[in-house]
Amino acid sequence: MEKEKLSSFNMPYYAPSLDEVTQLIKQNDLFDIEDIRLFESNWDAYDDSDGDVVLNCSSSAENIAKIIRAGIEPLIMNHFGEDILEELFMVYAAMLAKNLEKGKAMCPVIVVILKKSEL
């Protein structure tokens, strides 16, 4: 891997807060918010077990790595080429598996119920 390619790769990530989502909806005056809530969802879509313990860290890590790969593979492939993909996501899944020993990987989900504004 060329050091320059690695250094030049930038993949910004931004997730809005509840307040930011609320402000954006209010700015356009098209909708009123009936309800807005923040939930946590398990990154592993196949894990429907209760609690924070991951029953099979390796399997769960593979599931999560596939989800992440589906979203970012084109960016990685475009910048680094196709040759690194398999090894990259194998290493990523292994790192995830170790991290999942501490507990489930959760992601925030904002759900908004809107109604048409009565202007």
mmCIF file of C-alpha atoms in Angstrom:
data_model
loop_
_atom_site.group_PDB
_atom_site.id
_atom_site.type_symbol
_atom_site.label_atom_id
_atom_site.label_comp_id
_atom_site.label_asym_id
_atom_site.label_seq_id
_atom_site.Cartn_x
_atom_site.Cartn_y
_atom_site.Cartn_z
ATOM 1 C CA MET A 1 0.000 0.000 0.000
ATOM 2 C CA GLU A 2 1.367 3.379 -0.947
ATOM 3 C CA LYS A 3 1.648 5.737 2.008
ATOM 4 C CA GLU A 4 0.402 8.651 -0.125
ATOM 5 C CA LYS A 5 -2.773 6.790 -1.094
ATOM 6 C CA LEU A 6 -3.452 5.891 2.520
ATOM 7 C CA SER A 7 -2.822 9.462 3.698
ATOM 8 C CA SER A 8 -5.031 10.954 0.990
ATOM 9 C CA PHE A 9 -8.061 8.766 1.747
ATOM 10 C CA ASN A 10 -10.736 10.707 3.585
ATOM 11 C CA MET A 11 -14.192 9.415 4.315
ATOM 12 C CA PRO A 12 -16.050 11.946 6.449
ATOM 13 C CA TYR A 13 -18.984 10.739 8.512
ATOM 14 C CA TYR A 14 -21.667 12.939 9.984
ATOM 15 C CA ALA A 15 -24.692 12.006 12.065
ATOM 16 C CA PRO A 16 -27.104 14.775 13.113
ATOM 17 C CA SER A 17 -28.368 15.172 16.654
ATOM 18 C CA LEU A 18 -32.062 15.204 17.585
ATOM 19 C CA ASP A 19 -31.864 18.986 17.969
ATOM 20 C CA GLU A 20 -30.392 19.422 14.479
ATOM 21 C CA VAL A 21 -33.102 17.268 12.891
ATOM 22 C CA THR A 22 -35.773 19.180 14.798
ATOM 23 C CA GLN A 23 -34.376 22.560 13.699
ATOM 24 C CA LEU A 24 -34.212 21.516 10.041
ATOM 25 C CA ILE A 25 -37.826 20.353 10.055
ATOM 26 C CA LYS A 26 -38.988 23.542 11.742
ATOM 27 C CA GLN A 27 -37.047 25.735 9.285
ATOM 28 C CA ASN A 28 -39.011 24.635 6.240
ATOM 29 C CA ASP A 29 -42.480 25.145 7.829
ATOM 30 C CA LEU A 30 -43.961 22.299 5.760
ATOM 31 C CA PHE A 31 -44.391 19.846 8.622
ATOM 32 C CA ASP A 32 -45.040 19.793 12.334
ATOM 33 C CA ILE A 33 -43.334 17.209 14.486
ATOM 34 C CA GLU A 34 -45.764 14.927 16.278
ATOM 35 C CA ASP A 35 -42.997 12.857 17.853
ATOM 36 C CA ILE A 36 -39.242 12.443 17.531
ATOM 37 C CA ARG A 37 -37.168 9.784 19.260
ATOM 38 C CA LEU A 38 -33.670 8.412 19.306
ATOM 39 C CA PHE A 39 -33.251 4.638 19.401
ATOM 40 C CA GLU A 40 -30.248 2.362 19.403
ATOM 41 C CA SER A 41 -30.214 -0.480 16.930
ATOM 42 C CA ASN A 42 -27.923 -3.482 16.862
ATOM 43 C CA TRP A 43 -25.522 -3.290 13.897
ATOM 44 C CA ASP A 44 -25.898 -7.046 13.466
ATOM 45 C CA ALA A 45 -29.278 -7.407 11.783
ATOM 46 C CA TYR A 46 -29.268 -11.167 12.444
ATOM 47 C CA ASP A 47 -28.789 -10.845 16.221
ATOM 48 C CA ASP A 48 -32.192 -10.621 17.878
ATOM 49 C CA SER A 49 -31.004 -11.766 21.298
ATOM 50 C CA ASP A 50 -31.724 -9.688 24.391
ATOM 51 C CA GLY A 51 -29.028 -8.051 26.462
ATOM 52 C CA ASP A 52 -25.634 -6.597 25.638
ATOM 53 C CA VAL A 53 -23.708 -9.870 25.324
ATOM 54 C CA VAL A 54 -22.801 -11.065 21.826
ATOM 55 C CA LEU A 55 -23.394 -14.807 21.630
ATOM 56 C CA ASN A 56 -21.125 -15.444 18.622
ATOM 57 C CA CYS A 57 -18.616 -12.616 18.167
ATOM 58 C CA SER A 58 -17.115 -14.043 14.981
ATOM 59 C CA SER A 59 -20.448 -14.501 13.199
ATOM 60 C CA SER A 60 -21.755 -11.141 14.374
ATOM 61 C CA ALA A 61 -18.544 -9.406 13.244
ATOM 62 C CA GLU A 62 -18.870 -10.965 9.785
ATOM 63 C CA ASN A 63 -22.482 -9.737 9.536
ATOM 64 C CA ILE A 64 -21.516 -6.200 10.535
ATOM 65 C CA ALA A 65 -18.508 -6.172 8.196
ATOM 66 C CA LYS A 66 -20.798 -7.147 5.296
ATOM 67 C CA ILE A 67 -23.136 -4.251 6.111
ATOM 68 C CA ILE A 68 -20.253 -1.774 6.243
ATOM 69 C CA ARG A 69 -18.719 -3.247 3.092
ATOM 70 C CA ALA A 70 -21.978 -2.812 1.184
ATOM 71 C CA GLY A 71 -21.916 0.884 1.959
ATOM 72 C CA ILE A 72 -18.262 1.788 1.485
ATOM 73 C CA GLU A 73 -16.845 -0.785 -0.940
ATOM 74 C CA PRO A 74 -17.200 1.507 -4.000
ATOM 75 C CA LEU A 75 -15.283 4.295 -2.226
ATOM 76 C CA ILE A 76 -12.468 1.972 -1.158
ATOM 77 C CA MET A 77 -12.292 0.272 -4.560
ATOM 78 C CA ASN A 78 -12.197 3.607 -6.393
ATOM 79 C CA HIS A 79 -9.346 4.921 -4.241
ATOM 80 C CA PHE A 80 -7.239 1.815 -3.565
ATOM 81 C CA GLY A 81 -8.328 -0.680 -6.204
ATOM 82 C CA GLU A 82 -10.127 -3.997 -5.959
ATOM 83 C CA ASP A 83 -7.145 -6.075 -4.813
ATOM 84 C CA ILE A 84 -7.301 -5.053 -1.149
ATOM 85 C CA LEU A 85 -11.016 -5.620 -0.531
ATOM 86 C CA GLU A 86 -11.070 -9.235 0.667
ATOM 87 C CA GLU A 87 -8.159 -8.875 3.060
ATOM 88 C CA LEU A 88 -9.324 -5.484 4.307
ATOM 89 C CA PHE A 89 -12.756 -6.741 5.319
ATOM 90 C CA MET A 90 -11.361 -9.981 6.774
ATOM 91 C CA VAL A 91 -9.069 -7.930 9.012
ATOM 92 C CA TYR A 92 -11.940 -5.565 9.830
ATOM 93 C CA ALA A 93 -14.181 -8.491 10.837
ATOM 94 C CA ALA A 94 -11.419 -9.881 13.055
ATOM 95 C CA MET A 95 -11.018 -6.500 14.768
ATOM 96 C CA LEU A 96 -14.791 -6.245 15.205
ATOM 97 C CA ALA A 97 -14.950 -9.726 16.725
ATOM 98 C CA LYS A 98 -12.469 -8.691 19.427
ATOM 99 C CA ASN A 99 -14.396 -5.499 20.090
ATOM 100 C CA LEU A 100 -17.723 -7.369 20.295
ATOM 101 C CA GLU A 101 -16.379 -9.333 23.264
ATOM 102 C CA LYS A 102 -17.063 -6.118 25.219
ATOM 103 C CA GLY A 103 -20.703 -5.966 24.065
ATOM 104 C CA LYS A 104 -22.991 -5.384 21.107
ATOM 105 C CA ALA A 105 -22.226 -2.728 18.516
ATOM 106 C CA MET A 106 -25.108 -0.288 18.446
ATOM 107 C CA CYS A 107 -25.943 2.518 16.041
ATOM 108 C CA PRO A 108 -28.253 5.486 16.617
ATOM 109 C CA VAL A 109 -31.540 5.716 14.715
ATOM 110 C CA ILE A 110 -33.739 8.816 14.710
ATOM 111 C CA VAL A 111 -37.449 8.227 14.049
ATOM 112 C CA VAL A 112 -39.679 11.214 13.301
ATOM 113 C CA ILE A 113 -43.471 11.315 13.000
ATOM 114 C CA LEU A 114 -44.576 14.315 10.963
ATOM 115 C CA LYS A 115 -47.876 15.870 9.987
ATOM 116 C CA LYS A 116 -48.502 18.445 7.329
ATOM 117 C CA SER A 117 -48.239 21.959 8.682
ATOM 118 C CA GLU A 118 -51.517 23.911 8.852
ATOM 119 C CA LEU A 119 -50.270 27.211 7.435
#
